[in-house]
Amino acid sequence: MTVDYLVMAVYLLGIIGVGWWGKKRAASKSDFLVAGRRLGPLLYTGTMAAVVLGGASTIGGVRLGYTYGISGAAMVFAIGLGLLALSIFFSARIARLKVYTVAEMLSLRYGDTAAVISGVVMWIYTLMLAVTSTIAYASVFDVLFDVPRWVAVVVGGTIVVGYSALGGMWSITLTDMVQFVVKSIGVLVLLLPIAVVKAGGFSAMADKLPDGYLSPTSIGGQTILTFVLIYTFGMLIGQDIWQRVFTARSDKVASWGGTVAGVYCLVYALAGAVIGMATKSLYPSLASADQAFATIVQHALPTGVRGLVLAAALSAMMSTASGALIASATVANNDIWARLRPRTRPAATGSQDGDEIRSNRLAIGVLGVTAMAIACVLGDVIEALTVAYNLLVGGLLVPILGGLIWKRGNLPGAMASMIAGGTTVIAFMVTDGLLANEPIYYGLLAGLAAYVAVSLLTEPTEEAVVEAWRRRLVGEPAPATPEFSAA
């Protein structure tokens, strides 16, 4: 595999070079955190597709296809549906808010108190997402180079932290675009058709596969519903996703570019399931379904192409890792640390931007090391990812979407929803297990009931706050007030 290793090494060096090039563009806080809010359709579509399709979507999608057949596409399909819903119904309004974090949106809508709890929940979610992505690409390094887990984590993590800290969102956007192209070529153009041909075509696959592998619901209706509740709704409110929306140069770019990325996700979902089915027909008795992706790559692809496809898998994982890392750093620095540190006299604009960039770079470095340390000791990626999404959706979905679509929702209702939804999710994960379906079901119901009931039983949000919020949503300048001028 010398040639394959060389292909991957060239790819990784190229990623570092692109990240260094992006450093020149990060001259302000806006440049560093949201790429100056000036991405056009091409860059926006590429970076959005790259951040949502990570290791779980690539390796996990193939594993589900190997285990359940065509219905294994359900998880990644749910991600695509969520991105489509976000882009069609919400992204234009989100882009017009001109904020940096989800917690800032909640602060504008409900007041600063709502931002505190939401900031902590969102930080835990984004950090755990970074951890799971780190484990995913470290597992590839581990297998390929036969090194201890901690070495794989440190090597891969250092690359991701390095280019993320160099130029922030500009570096991540440019590397995401490279990774999007490599991933599209490696998985869709090369691996998919080669795997199907190796398996003898679709008719031969159908003859060899177990019963039910061609059914779109063989994975189970309850499992599909859980995927929708966790991943579709998770796409609507995650900081890592919203931060990409903030990069669009206009609300039309956010809407149309995200829609194209969502359609791409649906295609990617079907591709992963079909690759898994081809692997099942060729190698029906693997010791673990987790080996499906590595097995088909190792045995079906020629030298050189194999290296490119493995680079594509790394692309998927590193895109999600870098997106989660900058999201976690943004939340930690802007929503948590900024509220704890003592306020100082405002500096000149240039000096203030420099301080903000240094502060966010430091946050990326510290959280990157933290994610690597957790990844070295954590075992089950799926459990960690499920916990993260359960807390995110159970605690924040209702107050976030409620704030966007229901005028009567208020701060007491939002706080009650976060507490009721979050505690219910945690309680059922403890009693029923981390991978159970019930935590998200009951968490959402509890959060919705608390939001509606408490909002109706308490005073409505002040009209001045509602009007300022309305003007932000439609893109009109709102008069600055002491409470909301920071956003």
Coordinates of C-alpha atoms in Angstrom, one line a residue:
M1 CA 0.0 0.0 0.0
T2 CA 3.0 2.3 -0.5
V3 CA 1.3 4.2 -3.3
D4 CA -1.9 4.5 -1.2
Y5 CA 0.0 5.9 1.7
L6 CA 1.7 8.4 -0.6
V7 CA -1.7 9.5 -2.0
M8 CA -3.0 10.1 1.6
A9 CA 0.1 11.9 2.7
V10 CA -0.1 14.3 -0.3
Y11 CA -3.8 14.9 0.5
L12 CA -3.0 15.6 4.2
L13 CA -0.2 18.0 3.3
G14 CA -2.5 19.7 0.8
I15 CA -5.1 20.2 3.5
I16 CA -2.5 21.8 5.8
G17 CA -1.4 24.1 2.9
V18 CA -4.9 25.2 2.2
G19 CA -5.5 25.9 5.8
W20 CA -2.4 28.1 5.9
W21 CA -3.6 29.9 2.8
G22 CA -6.9 30.6 4.6
K23 CA -5.0 32.3 7.4
K24 CA -4.4 35.3 5.2
R25 CA -8.2 36.0 5.0
A26 CA -8.9 35.9 8.7
A27 CA -8.4 39.6 9.5
S28 CA -11.4 40.2 11.7
K29 CA -13.7 38.4 14.2
S30 CA -16.3 38.0 11.4
D31 CA -13.7 36.6 9.0
F32 CA -12.5 34.1 11.6
L33 CA -15.9 32.9 12.9
V34 CA -18.2 33.2 9.9
A35 CA -15.9 33.7 6.9
G36 CA -16.8 37.4 6.7
R37 CA -20.5 36.4 5.9
R38 CA -19.6 36.5 2.2
L39 CA -19.6 32.9 0.9
G40 CA -21.2 32.5 -2.5
P41 CA -23.3 29.5 -3.7
L42 CA -20.4 27.2 -4.6
L43 CA -18.3 27.5 -1.4
Y44 CA -21.5 27.6 0.7
T45 CA -22.9 24.4 -0.8
G46 CA -19.6 22.6 -0.5
T47 CA -18.9 23.5 3.1
M48 CA -22.4 22.8 4.2
A49 CA -22.4 19.3 2.6
A50 CA -18.9 18.6 4.1
V51 CA -19.8 19.5 7.6
V52 CA -23.0 17.4 7.9
L53 CA -21.5 14.2 6.2
G54 CA -18.9 12.9 8.5
G55 CA -17.6 9.6 9.6
A56 CA -21.0 8.4 10.9
S57 CA -22.5 9.2 7.5
T58 CA -19.7 7.6 5.5
I59 CA -18.5 4.6 7.5
G60 CA -21.7 4.3 9.5
G61 CA -23.9 4.6 6.4
V62 CA -22.0 1.7 4.8
R63 CA -22.3 -0.3 8.0
L64 CA -26.0 0.2 8.2
G65 CA -26.4 -0.8 4.5
Y66 CA -24.4 -4.0 5.3
T67 CA -26.6 -4.8 8.2
Y68 CA -30.1 -3.8 7.0
G69 CA -29.9 -3.2 3.2
I70 CA -31.4 -0.2 1.4
S71 CA -33.1 0.9 4.6
G72 CA -29.7 1.5 6.1
A73 CA -29.8 4.8 4.2
A74 CA -32.4 6.1 6.8
M75 CA -29.9 7.7 9.1
V76 CA -28.1 9.8 6.5
F77 CA -31.4 10.4 4.7
A78 CA -32.7 11.9 7.9
I79 CA -29.7 14.3 8.0
G80 CA -30.5 15.3 4.4
L81 CA -34.1 15.9 5.2
G82 CA -33.1 18.1 8.2
L83 CA -30.8 20.2 6.0
L84 CA -33.5 20.6 3.4
A85 CA -36.0 21.7 6.1
L86 CA -33.5 24.1 7.5
S87 CA -32.7 25.6 4.2
I88 CA -36.2 25.9 2.9
F89 CA -38.0 27.2 6.0
F90 CA -35.5 28.8 8.3
S91 CA -32.1 29.5 6.9
A92 CA -33.0 32.9 5.3
R93 CA -34.3 34.2 8.6
I94 CA -31.4 32.8 10.5
A95 CA -28.9 34.4 8.1
R96 CA -30.6 37.8 8.5
L97 CA -30.1 37.8 12.3
K98 CA -26.3 38.5 11.9
V99 CA -25.3 36.7 15.0
Y100 CA -22.5 34.2 15.7
T101 CA -24.2 31.6 17.9
V102 CA -27.5 29.9 18.6
A103 CA -27.4 31.3 22.2
E104 CA -27.1 34.8 20.8
M105 CA -30.3 34.2 18.9
L106 CA -32.0 33.0 22.1
S107 CA -30.7 36.1 23.9
L108 CA -32.2 38.3 21.2
R109 CA -35.6 36.5 21.4
Y110 CA -35.9 35.9 25.1
G111 CA -33.2 37.7 26.9
D112 CA -29.7 37.0 28.2
T113 CA -30.8 34.4 30.8
A114 CA -31.9 32.0 28.1
A115 CA -28.5 32.1 26.5
V116 CA -26.7 30.8 29.6
I117 CA -28.3 27.4 29.8
S118 CA -28.5 27.0 26.0
G119 CA -24.8 27.9 25.7
V120 CA -23.8 25.2 28.1
V121 CA -25.9 22.5 26.4
M122 CA -24.7 23.6 22.9
W123 CA -21.1 23.5 24.1
I124 CA -21.4 20.0 25.4
Y125 CA -23.0 18.9 22.1
T126 CA -20.4 20.4 19.9
L127 CA -17.5 19.1 22.0
M128 CA -18.9 15.6 22.0
L129 CA -19.4 15.9 18.2
A130 CA -15.7 16.9 17.9
V131 CA -14.8 13.9 20.1
T132 CA -16.7 11.4 18.0
S133 CA -15.3 12.7 14.8
T134 CA -11.8 12.5 16.3
I135 CA -12.4 8.9 17.2
A136 CA -13.6 8.1 13.7
Y137 CA -10.6 9.4 11.8
A138 CA -8.2 8.1 14.4
S139 CA -9.6 4.6 13.8
V140 CA -8.6 4.9 10.2
F141 CA -5.1 6.0 11.1
D142 CA -5.0 3.2 13.6
V143 CA -5.8 0.5 11.1
L144 CA -3.8 1.9 8.2
F145 CA -0.6 2.5 10.0
D146 CA -0.9 0.0 12.9
V147 CA -0.1 2.6 15.6
P148 CA -1.6 2.9 19.1
R149 CA -4.9 4.7 19.4
W150 CA -3.4 7.7 21.2
V151 CA -0.8 8.2 18.5
A152 CA -3.6 8.1 15.8
V153 CA -5.7 10.6 17.8
V154 CA -2.7 13.0 18.3
V155 CA -1.6 12.9 14.6
G156 CA -5.1 13.4 13.2
G157 CA -6.1 15.9 15.9
T158 CA -3.1 18.0 15.5
I159 CA -3.8 18.4 11.8
V160 CA -7.5 19.4 12.4
V161 CA -6.6 21.8 15.3
G162 CA -3.8 23.3 13.3
Y163 CA -5.7 24.3 10.2
S164 CA -8.8 25.3 12.2
A165 CA -6.8 27.6 14.5
L166 CA -4.8 29.1 11.6
G167 CA -7.6 30.8 9.7
G168 CA -10.8 29.9 11.5
M169 CA -13.8 29.5 9.3
W170 CA -11.9 30.7 6.2
S171 CA -9.4 27.9 6.5
I172 CA -12.2 25.4 7.4
T173 CA -14.3 26.5 4.4
L174 CA -11.4 26.2 1.9
T175 CA -10.4 22.8 3.3
D176 CA -14.1 21.7 3.4
M177 CA -14.3 22.5 -0.3
V178 CA -11.3 20.3 -1.1
Q179 CA -12.7 17.6 1.1
F180 CA -16.1 17.8 -0.5
V181 CA -14.5 17.3 -4.0
V182 CA -12.3 14.4 -2.8
K183 CA -15.3 12.8 -1.0
S184 CA -17.6 13.1 -4.0
I185 CA -14.9 11.5 -6.3
G186 CA -13.8 8.9 -3.8
V187 CA -17.2 7.6 -2.7
L188 CA -19.7 8.5 -5.4
V189 CA -17.6 8.3 -8.6
L190 CA -15.2 5.5 -7.7
L191 CA -16.2 3.3 -4.7
L192 CA -20.0 3.1 -5.5
P193 CA -19.8 1.8 -9.1
I194 CA -16.7 -0.3 -8.5
A195 CA -18.4 -2.0 -5.5
V196 CA -21.5 -2.7 -7.5
V197 CA -19.6 -4.1 -10.5
K198 CA -17.5 -6.3 -8.2
A199 CA -20.7 -7.7 -6.7
G200 CA -22.0 -8.6 -10.1
G201 CA -24.5 -5.9 -10.6
F202 CA -27.8 -5.2 -8.9
S203 CA -29.5 -8.4 -10.1
A204 CA -26.7 -10.6 -8.7
M205 CA -26.7 -8.6 -5.5
A206 CA -30.5 -9.1 -5.1
D207 CA -30.0 -12.9 -5.5
K208 CA -27.3 -13.1 -2.8
L209 CA -28.7 -10.7 -0.2
P210 CA -30.9 -11.8 2.7
D211 CA -34.7 -11.3 2.6
G212 CA -35.7 -7.8 3.4
Y213 CA -32.6 -6.1 2.2
L214 CA -34.5 -4.3 -0.7
S215 CA -37.2 -3.1 1.7
P216 CA -37.0 0.6 2.6
T217 CA -38.3 -0.1 6.1
S218 CA -36.5 -3.3 7.1
I219 CA -34.5 -1.3 9.7
G220 CA -37.7 -0.7 11.6
G221 CA -40.3 2.0 11.7
Q222 CA -39.4 3.0 15.3
T223 CA -35.7 3.3 14.4
I224 CA -36.5 5.5 11.4
L225 CA -38.7 7.7 13.6
T226 CA -35.9 8.0 16.1
F227 CA -33.4 9.0 13.3
V228 CA -35.8 11.7 12.2
L229 CA -36.3 13.1 15.7
I230 CA -32.6 13.1 16.5
Y231 CA -30.9 13.9 13.2
T232 CA -33.5 15.8 11.2
F233 CA -34.4 18.0 14.1
G234 CA -30.7 18.2 15.2
M235 CA -29.9 19.7 11.8
L236 CA -32.3 22.5 12.5
I237 CA -30.7 23.7 15.7
G238 CA -27.0 22.6 15.9
Q239 CA -24.4 25.4 16.3
D240 CA -22.1 23.6 13.8
I241 CA -24.9 23.9 11.2
W242 CA -26.0 27.4 12.1
Q243 CA -22.5 28.7 12.0
R244 CA -22.3 27.6 8.3
V245 CA -25.6 29.4 7.6
F246 CA -24.0 32.6 9.1
T247 CA -21.3 32.4 6.4
A248 CA -23.7 32.9 3.5
R249 CA -23.4 36.3 1.8
S250 CA -27.2 36.6 1.4
D251 CA -30.3 34.8 2.6
K252 CA -30.9 33.5 -0.9
V253 CA -27.4 31.8 -0.9
A254 CA -28.3 30.2 2.5
S255 CA -31.6 28.9 1.2
W256 CA -30.6 27.7 -2.3
G257 CA -27.1 26.5 -1.4
G258 CA -28.4 24.6 1.6
T259 CA -31.1 23.0 -0.5
V260 CA -28.5 21.7 -3.0
A261 CA -26.4 20.4 -0.2
G262 CA -29.5 18.6 1.3
V263 CA -30.2 16.9 -2.0
Y264 CA -26.6 15.8 -2.2
C265 CA -27.0 14.2 1.3
L266 CA -29.9 12.2 0.0
V267 CA -27.8 10.9 -2.9
Y268 CA -24.9 10.2 -0.4
A269 CA -27.3 8.2 1.8
L270 CA -28.4 5.9 -1.0
A271 CA -24.8 5.5 -2.1
G272 CA -23.6 4.4 1.4
A273 CA -26.4 1.9 1.7
V274 CA -25.7 0.4 -1.8
I275 CA -22.0 0.1 -1.0
G276 CA -22.9 -1.7 2.2
M277 CA -25.2 -4.1 0.3
A278 CA -22.5 -4.8 -2.3
T279 CA -20.1 -5.6 0.6
K280 CA -22.7 -7.9 2.2
S281 CA -23.1 -9.9 -1.1
L282 CA -19.3 -10.2 -1.5
Y283 CA -18.3 -10.8 2.2
P284 CA -21.5 -12.0 4.0
S285 CA -19.7 -13.2 7.2
L286 CA -17.6 -10.3 8.5
A287 CA -16.9 -10.5 12.2
S288 CA -18.3 -7.0 12.6
A289 CA -20.4 -4.8 10.4
D290 CA -18.1 -1.9 11.4
Q291 CA -15.5 -3.6 9.1
A292 CA -17.7 -3.2 6.0
F293 CA -16.2 0.0 4.7
A294 CA -12.6 -0.9 5.2
T295 CA -13.1 -4.4 3.8
I296 CA -14.7 -3.2 0.5
V297 CA -12.0 -0.5 0.1
Q298 CA -9.2 -2.9 0.8
H299 CA -10.3 -5.8 -1.5
A300 CA -12.3 -4.1 -4.3
L301 CA -10.2 -1.1 -5.2
P302 CA -6.9 -0.9 -7.1
T303 CA -3.8 0.7 -5.8
G304 CA -3.9 4.4 -5.8
V305 CA -7.7 4.5 -6.1
R306 CA -7.8 2.8 -2.7
G307 CA -5.6 5.7 -1.3
L308 CA -8.0 8.3 -2.7
V309 CA -11.1 6.6 -1.3
L310 CA -9.4 6.4 2.1
A311 CA -8.5 10.0 1.8
A312 CA -12.2 10.6 1.0
A313 CA -13.2 8.9 4.3
L314 CA -10.7 11.0 6.2
S315 CA -12.2 14.1 4.4
A316 CA -15.6 13.3 5.7
M317 CA -14.5 12.8 9.3
M318 CA -12.1 15.8 9.4
S319 CA -14.7 18.2 7.9
T320 CA -17.2 17.3 10.7
A321 CA -14.4 17.4 13.3
S322 CA -13.2 20.9 12.3
G323 CA -16.8 22.2 12.0
A324 CA -17.6 20.9 15.5
L325 CA -14.4 22.3 16.9
I326 CA -14.8 25.8 15.8
A327 CA -18.5 25.7 16.8
S328 CA -17.5 24.5 20.3
A329 CA -14.8 27.2 20.6
T330 CA -17.2 29.9 19.4
V331 CA -19.8 28.9 22.0
A332 CA -17.2 28.6 24.8
N333 CA -15.6 32.0 24.0
N334 CA -18.7 34.0 23.0
D335 CA -21.5 32.5 25.1
I336 CA -19.7 31.2 28.2
W337 CA -16.3 32.8 28.8
A338 CA -17.5 36.3 27.6
R339 CA -20.2 36.3 30.3
L340 CA -17.8 35.3 33.0
R341 CA -14.7 37.5 32.4
P342 CA -14.8 41.0 33.7
R343 CA -15.9 43.7 31.3
T344 CA -13.2 46.1 30.2
R345 CA -13.3 49.4 28.3
P346 CA -13.9 48.8 24.6
A347 CA -10.8 48.8 22.5
A348 CA -10.3 50.2 19.0
T349 CA -11.9 48.1 16.3
G350 CA -8.6 46.7 14.9
S351 CA -7.2 45.9 18.4
Q352 CA -10.6 44.4 19.4
D353 CA -10.7 42.1 16.3
G354 CA -7.1 41.0 17.0
D355 CA -8.0 40.2 20.6
E356 CA -11.1 38.3 19.5
I357 CA -9.1 36.2 17.0
R358 CA -6.4 35.4 19.5
S359 CA -9.1 34.4 22.1
N360 CA -10.9 32.1 19.6
R361 CA -7.6 30.6 18.5
L362 CA -6.8 29.8 22.1
A363 CA -10.3 28.3 22.6
I364 CA -9.8 26.1 19.5
G365 CA -6.4 24.9 20.8
V366 CA -7.6 24.2 24.3
L367 CA -10.8 22.4 23.2
G368 CA -8.9 20.5 20.5
V369 CA -6.6 19.1 23.1
T370 CA -9.6 18.3 25.4
A371 CA -11.4 16.5 22.5
M372 CA -8.2 14.5 21.8
A373 CA -7.8 13.5 25.5
I374 CA -11.5 12.4 25.7
A375 CA -11.1 10.5 22.4
C376 CA -8.2 8.5 23.8
V377 CA -10.3 7.0 26.6
L378 CA -13.8 6.9 25.1
G379 CA -14.9 3.7 23.6
D380 CA -18.4 3.8 22.0
V381 CA -18.8 6.5 19.3
I382 CA -22.5 5.8 18.7
E383 CA -23.3 6.2 22.3
A384 CA -21.4 9.4 22.6
L385 CA -23.1 10.8 19.5
T386 CA -26.5 9.7 20.7
V387 CA -26.1 11.4 24.0
A388 CA -25.0 14.6 22.4
Y389 CA -28.0 14.7 20.0
N390 CA -30.4 13.7 22.7
L391 CA -29.4 16.6 24.9
L392 CA -29.3 19.0 22.0
V393 CA -32.8 18.1 20.6
G394 CA -34.5 17.4 23.9
G395 CA -33.3 20.5 25.6
L396 CA -33.2 23.1 22.8
L397 CA -35.4 22.2 19.8
V398 CA -38.6 23.5 21.3
P399 CA -37.4 26.9 22.5
I400 CA -35.4 27.6 19.4
L401 CA -38.1 26.7 16.8
G402 CA -40.8 28.1 19.1
G403 CA -38.9 31.4 19.2
L404 CA -38.8 31.5 15.4
I405 CA -42.5 30.6 14.7
W406 CA -44.6 31.4 17.9
K407 CA -44.8 35.0 19.0
R408 CA -46.4 34.2 22.4
G409 CA -43.4 32.1 23.5
N410 CA -41.5 33.9 26.3
L411 CA -38.5 33.6 28.6
P412 CA -40.1 31.6 31.4
G413 CA -41.5 29.2 28.8
A414 CA -38.1 28.8 27.1
M415 CA -36.4 28.1 30.4
A416 CA -39.0 25.6 31.5
S417 CA -38.7 23.8 28.2
M418 CA -34.9 23.6 28.4
I419 CA -35.1 22.2 32.0
A420 CA -38.0 19.8 31.5
G421 CA -36.7 18.5 28.1
G422 CA -33.1 18.2 29.3
T423 CA -33.8 16.5 32.6
T424 CA -36.4 14.1 31.0
V425 CA -33.8 13.0 28.4
I426 CA -31.1 12.4 31.0
A427 CA -33.5 10.5 33.3
F428 CA -34.7 8.1 30.5
M429 CA -31.1 7.6 29.3
V430 CA -30.2 6.5 32.8
T431 CA -33.2 4.2 33.2
D432 CA -33.7 2.9 29.7
G433 CA -30.1 3.0 28.3
L434 CA -28.2 5.5 26.2
L435 CA -29.3 4.1 22.9
A436 CA -33.0 3.7 23.8
N437 CA -35.6 5.5 21.7
E438 CA -37.7 6.6 24.7
P439 CA -35.4 9.5 25.9
I440 CA -35.9 11.7 22.9
Y441 CA -39.6 10.9 22.6
Y442 CA -40.4 11.8 26.2
G443 CA -37.9 14.7 26.3
L444 CA -39.5 16.4 23.3
L445 CA -43.0 15.9 24.7
A446 CA -42.0 17.3 28.1
G447 CA -40.2 20.3 26.6
L448 CA -43.2 21.1 24.3
A449 CA -45.7 20.8 27.1
A450 CA -43.6 23.0 29.5
Y451 CA -43.0 25.6 26.8
V452 CA -46.6 26.1 25.8
A453 CA -48.1 25.9 29.3
V454 CA -45.6 28.2 31.0
S455 CA -45.6 30.7 28.2
L456 CA -49.4 30.9 28.3
L457 CA -49.5 31.2 32.1
T458 CA -46.9 34.0 32.3
E459 CA -46.7 37.5 30.9
P460 CA -45.9 37.9 27.2
T461 CA -42.4 39.1 26.1
E462 CA -42.2 42.9 26.2
E463 CA -43.4 44.5 23.0
A464 CA -40.2 46.4 22.5
V465 CA -38.2 43.2 22.6
V466 CA -40.6 41.5 20.2
E467 CA -40.4 44.4 17.8
A468 CA -36.6 44.4 17.8
W469 CA -36.7 40.7 17.2
R470 CA -39.1 41.1 14.3
R471 CA -37.0 43.7 12.6
R472 CA -33.9 41.6 12.9
L473 CA -35.7 38.6 11.3
V474 CA -36.7 40.6 8.3
G475 CA -33.3 42.3 8.0
E476 CA -34.3 45.8 9.1
P477 CA -31.8 47.7 11.4
A478 CA -33.0 47.7 15.0
P479 CA -32.1 50.5 17.5
A480 CA -29.3 49.4 19.7
T481 CA -30.3 48.9 23.4
P482 CA -28.0 48.2 26.4
E483 CA -29.5 44.6 26.7
F484 CA -29.1 43.5 23.1
S485 CA -26.4 45.7 21.5
A486 CA -23.7 43.0 22.0
A487 CA -25.3 40.8 19.4

